[in-house]
Coordinates of C-alpha atoms in Angstrom, one line a residue:
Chain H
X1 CA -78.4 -98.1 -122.0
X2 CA -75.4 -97.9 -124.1
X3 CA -76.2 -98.4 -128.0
X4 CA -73.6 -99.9 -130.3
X5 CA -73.8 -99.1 -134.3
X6 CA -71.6 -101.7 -136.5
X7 CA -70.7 -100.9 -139.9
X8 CA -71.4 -101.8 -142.4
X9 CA -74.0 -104.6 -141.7
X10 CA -72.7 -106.5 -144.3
X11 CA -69.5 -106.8 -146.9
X12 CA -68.1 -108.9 -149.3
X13 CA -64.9 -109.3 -150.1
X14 CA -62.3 -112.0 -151.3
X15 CA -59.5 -114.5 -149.9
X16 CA -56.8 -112.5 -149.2
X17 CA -58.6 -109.1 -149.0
X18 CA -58.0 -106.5 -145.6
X19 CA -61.5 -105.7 -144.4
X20 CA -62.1 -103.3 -141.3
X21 CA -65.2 -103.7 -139.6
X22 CA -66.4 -100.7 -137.0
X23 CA -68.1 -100.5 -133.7
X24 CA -69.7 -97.6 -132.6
X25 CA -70.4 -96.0 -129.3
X26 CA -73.6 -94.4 -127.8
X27 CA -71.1 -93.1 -125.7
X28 CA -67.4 -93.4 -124.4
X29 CA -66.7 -96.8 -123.1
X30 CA -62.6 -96.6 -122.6
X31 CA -61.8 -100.0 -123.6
X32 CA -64.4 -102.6 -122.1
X33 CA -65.1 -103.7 -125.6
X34 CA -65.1 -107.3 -127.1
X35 CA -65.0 -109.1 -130.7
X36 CA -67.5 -112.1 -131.7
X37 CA -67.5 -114.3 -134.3
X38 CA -70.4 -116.4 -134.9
X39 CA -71.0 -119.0 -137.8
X40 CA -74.7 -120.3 -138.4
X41 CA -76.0 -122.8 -135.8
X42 CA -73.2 -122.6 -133.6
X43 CA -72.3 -120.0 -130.8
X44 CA -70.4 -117.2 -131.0
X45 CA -66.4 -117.4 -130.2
X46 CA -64.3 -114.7 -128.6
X47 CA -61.8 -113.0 -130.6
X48 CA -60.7 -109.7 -128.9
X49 CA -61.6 -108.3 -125.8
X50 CA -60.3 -105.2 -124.2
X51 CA -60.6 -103.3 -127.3
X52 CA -57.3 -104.9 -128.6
X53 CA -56.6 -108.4 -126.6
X54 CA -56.1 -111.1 -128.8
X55 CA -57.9 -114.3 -127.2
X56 CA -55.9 -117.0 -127.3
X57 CA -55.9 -119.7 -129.9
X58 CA -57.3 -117.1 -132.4
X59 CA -54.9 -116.5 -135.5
X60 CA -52.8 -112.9 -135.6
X61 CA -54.6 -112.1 -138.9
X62 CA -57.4 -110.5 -136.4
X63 CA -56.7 -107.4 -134.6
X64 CA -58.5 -104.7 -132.6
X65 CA -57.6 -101.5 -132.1
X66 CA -59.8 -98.4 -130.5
X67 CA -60.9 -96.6 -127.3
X68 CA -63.6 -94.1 -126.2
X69 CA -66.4 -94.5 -128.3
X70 CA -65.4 -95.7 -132.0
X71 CA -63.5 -99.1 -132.0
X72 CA -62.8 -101.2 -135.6
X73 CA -61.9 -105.3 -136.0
X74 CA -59.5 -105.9 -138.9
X75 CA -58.9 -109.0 -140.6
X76 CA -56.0 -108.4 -142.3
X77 CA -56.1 -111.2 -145.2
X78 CA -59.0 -113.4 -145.1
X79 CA -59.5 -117.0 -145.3
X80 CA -62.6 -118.7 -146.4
X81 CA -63.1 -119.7 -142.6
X82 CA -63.5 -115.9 -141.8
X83 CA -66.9 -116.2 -143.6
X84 CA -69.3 -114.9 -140.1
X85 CA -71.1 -112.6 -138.8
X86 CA -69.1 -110.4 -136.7
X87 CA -70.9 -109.0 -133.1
X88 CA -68.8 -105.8 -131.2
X89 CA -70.5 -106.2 -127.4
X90 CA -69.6 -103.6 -124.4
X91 CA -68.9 -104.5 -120.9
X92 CA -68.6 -101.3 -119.1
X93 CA -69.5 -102.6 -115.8
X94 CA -73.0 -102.9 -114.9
X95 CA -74.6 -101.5 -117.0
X96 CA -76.5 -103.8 -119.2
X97 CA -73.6 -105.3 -122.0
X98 CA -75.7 -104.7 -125.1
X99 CA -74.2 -106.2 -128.5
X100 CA -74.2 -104.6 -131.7
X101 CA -76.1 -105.6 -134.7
X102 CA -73.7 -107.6 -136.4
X103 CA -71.7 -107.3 -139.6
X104 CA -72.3 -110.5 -142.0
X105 CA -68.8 -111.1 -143.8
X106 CA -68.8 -113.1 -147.0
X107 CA -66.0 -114.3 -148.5
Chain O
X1 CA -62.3 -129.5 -120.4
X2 CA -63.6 -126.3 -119.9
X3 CA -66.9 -126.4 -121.1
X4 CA -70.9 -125.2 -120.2
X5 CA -73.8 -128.0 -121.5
X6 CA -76.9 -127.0 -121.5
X7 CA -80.4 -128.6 -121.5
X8 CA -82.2 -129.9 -124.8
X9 CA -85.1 -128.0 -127.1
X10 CA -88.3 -126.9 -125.8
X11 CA -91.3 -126.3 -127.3
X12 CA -94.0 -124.0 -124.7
X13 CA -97.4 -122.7 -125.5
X14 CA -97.9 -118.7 -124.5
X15 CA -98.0 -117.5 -121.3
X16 CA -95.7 -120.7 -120.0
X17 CA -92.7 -120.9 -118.3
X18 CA -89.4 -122.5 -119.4
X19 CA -86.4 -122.9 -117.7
X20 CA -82.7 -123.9 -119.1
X21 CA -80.2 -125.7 -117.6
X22 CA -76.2 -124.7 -117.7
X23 CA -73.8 -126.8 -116.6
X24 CA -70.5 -126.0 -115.5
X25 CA -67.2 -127.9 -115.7
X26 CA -63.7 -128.4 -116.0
X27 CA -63.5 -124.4 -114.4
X28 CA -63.9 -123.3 -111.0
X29 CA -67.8 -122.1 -110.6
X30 CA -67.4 -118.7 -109.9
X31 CA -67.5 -116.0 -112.4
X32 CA -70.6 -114.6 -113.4
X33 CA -72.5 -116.6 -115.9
X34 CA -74.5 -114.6 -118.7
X35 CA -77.7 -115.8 -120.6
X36 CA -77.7 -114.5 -124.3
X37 CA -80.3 -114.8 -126.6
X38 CA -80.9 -114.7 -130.8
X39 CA -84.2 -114.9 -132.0
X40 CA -83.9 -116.3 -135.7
X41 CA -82.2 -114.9 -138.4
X42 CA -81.5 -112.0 -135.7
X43 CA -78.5 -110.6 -133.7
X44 CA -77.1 -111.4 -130.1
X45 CA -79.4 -109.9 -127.5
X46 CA -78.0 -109.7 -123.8
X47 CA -80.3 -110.9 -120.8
X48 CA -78.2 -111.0 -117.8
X49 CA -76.0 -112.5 -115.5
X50 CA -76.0 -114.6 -112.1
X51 CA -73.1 -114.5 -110.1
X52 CA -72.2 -118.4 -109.0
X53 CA -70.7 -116.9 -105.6
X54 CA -73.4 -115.2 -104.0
X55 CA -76.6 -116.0 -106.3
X56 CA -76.1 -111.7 -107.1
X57 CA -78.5 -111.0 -110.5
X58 CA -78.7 -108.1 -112.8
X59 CA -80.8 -108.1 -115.5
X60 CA -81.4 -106.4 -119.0
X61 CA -84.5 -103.8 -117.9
X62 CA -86.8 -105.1 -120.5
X63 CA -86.9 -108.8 -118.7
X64 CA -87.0 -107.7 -115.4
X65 CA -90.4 -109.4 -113.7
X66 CA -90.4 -112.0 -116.4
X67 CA -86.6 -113.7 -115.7
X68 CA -85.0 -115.3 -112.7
X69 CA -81.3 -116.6 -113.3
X70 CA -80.4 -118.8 -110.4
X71 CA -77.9 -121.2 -109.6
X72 CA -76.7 -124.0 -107.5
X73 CA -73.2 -124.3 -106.7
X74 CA -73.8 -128.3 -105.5
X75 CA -73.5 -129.3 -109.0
X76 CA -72.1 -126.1 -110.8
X77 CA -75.6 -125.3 -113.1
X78 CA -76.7 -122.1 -113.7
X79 CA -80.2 -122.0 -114.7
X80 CA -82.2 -119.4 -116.6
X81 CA -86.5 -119.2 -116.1
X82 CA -88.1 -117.1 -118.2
X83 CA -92.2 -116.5 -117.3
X84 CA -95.0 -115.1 -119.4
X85 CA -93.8 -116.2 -122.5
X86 CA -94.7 -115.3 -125.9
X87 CA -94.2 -116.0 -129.8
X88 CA -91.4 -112.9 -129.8
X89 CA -89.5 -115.1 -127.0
X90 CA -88.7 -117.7 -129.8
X91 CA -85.1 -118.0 -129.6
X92 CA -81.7 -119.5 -128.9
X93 CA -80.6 -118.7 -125.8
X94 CA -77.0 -119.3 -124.5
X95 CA -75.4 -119.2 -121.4
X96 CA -71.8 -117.9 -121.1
X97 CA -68.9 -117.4 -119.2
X98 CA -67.4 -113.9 -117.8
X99 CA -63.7 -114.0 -118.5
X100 CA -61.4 -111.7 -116.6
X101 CA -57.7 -111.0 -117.5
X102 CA -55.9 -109.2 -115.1
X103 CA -53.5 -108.1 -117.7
X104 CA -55.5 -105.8 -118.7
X105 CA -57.3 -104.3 -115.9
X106 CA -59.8 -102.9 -115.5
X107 CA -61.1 -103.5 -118.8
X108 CA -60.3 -107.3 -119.3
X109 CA -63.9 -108.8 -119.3
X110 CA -65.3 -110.2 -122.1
X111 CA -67.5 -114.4 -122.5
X112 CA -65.2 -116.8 -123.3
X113 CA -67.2 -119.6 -122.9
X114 CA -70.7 -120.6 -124.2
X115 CA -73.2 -123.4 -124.0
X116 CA -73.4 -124.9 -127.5
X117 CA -77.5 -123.2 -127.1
X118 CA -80.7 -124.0 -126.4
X119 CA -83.9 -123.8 -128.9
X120 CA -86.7 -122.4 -127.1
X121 CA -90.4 -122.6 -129.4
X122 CA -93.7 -120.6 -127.9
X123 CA -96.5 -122.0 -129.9
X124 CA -100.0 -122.8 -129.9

């Protein structure tokens, strides 16, 4: 199975404040990468897919960029909503689409 | 409106069954549907996914003999049965959606959709 490593599990940081969270790959999976947030009790929500696809009705502050194996989110000035945990997942196709840890965000 | 409702809480003693409801609407039935689980206080743990259009499964290796995802396209519900169960298999499970963009090809997949969760308990 492939294994995905975020970094760092958790950060805080302030309103306003760029943070770049990172996904890594067990090994290369071009682009078949997606973006999670997730806020407690409630499921997660889509925010990127395809490495760098912004999913519509999320706000441009988010942004993905990577490909291959090594892949980072960046919220480019956060709000107080940002406050989540933050799950990379791979869909490289079928193969089992693990998720990463998680990076908890606090604002 | 585009949305999957699943079934209500359940609380099981070891070695039961449970199974969870997903119901589709507001989308055409089609697209795989996943099942995702988070134990508490823990990440997102993928299960596997049923295919709507053919009943097609493929599951995470370390379920396989203890999970059957079925559904039943008459009334557009996915449902997940997990056997054997134990005190680890307390969770949340979801069910989700498999999005597909074209724009992106081949690498526009991603869950755009998800149940709002179901509690499962194994106690004694």
């Amino acid at each position: 199975d492939i294994q995905l490593t975020q970094s760092p599990s958790f950060v805080s940081a302030s309103v306003g404040d760029r943070v770049t969270l990172t996904c890594r790959a067990s090994q290369a999976i071009n682009s078949y990468l997606a973006w999670y947030q997730q806020k407690p009790g409630k499921a997660p929500r889509l925010l990127i897919y395809a490495a760098s696809t912004l999913q519509s009705g999320v706000p441009s502050r988010f942004s993905g960029t990577g490909s291959g194996a090594e892949f980072t989110l960046t919220i480019s000035s956060l709000q107080p909503e940002d406050s989540a945990t933050y799950y990379c997942q791979q869909l490289y196709r079928y193969l089992p689409y693990t998720f990463g840890q998680g990076t908890k965000l606090e604002i | 409106q585009v949305q999957l409702v699943q079934s209500g809480a359940e609380v099981k003693k070891p070695g039961a069954s449970v199974r969870v409801s997903c119901k589709a609407s507001g989308f055409r039935f089609s697209g795989f549907i996943h099942w995702v689980r988070q134990a508490p206080g823990q990440g997102l743990e993928w299960m596997g996914w049923v295919s709507p259009n053919n009943g097609g499964t493929y599951y995470e290796q370390k379920f396989q003999g203890r999970v059957a995802m079925t559904r039943d396209t008459s009334i557009t519900t996915a449902y997940m049965e997990l056997s054997g169960l134990r005190a680890d298999d307390t969770a949340v499970y979801y069910c989700a959606r498999e999005f597909w963009d074209a724009a992106v090809a081949p690498y526009g997949y991603a869950l755009d959709v998800w149940g709002q969760g179901t509690t499962v308990t194994v106690s004694s």
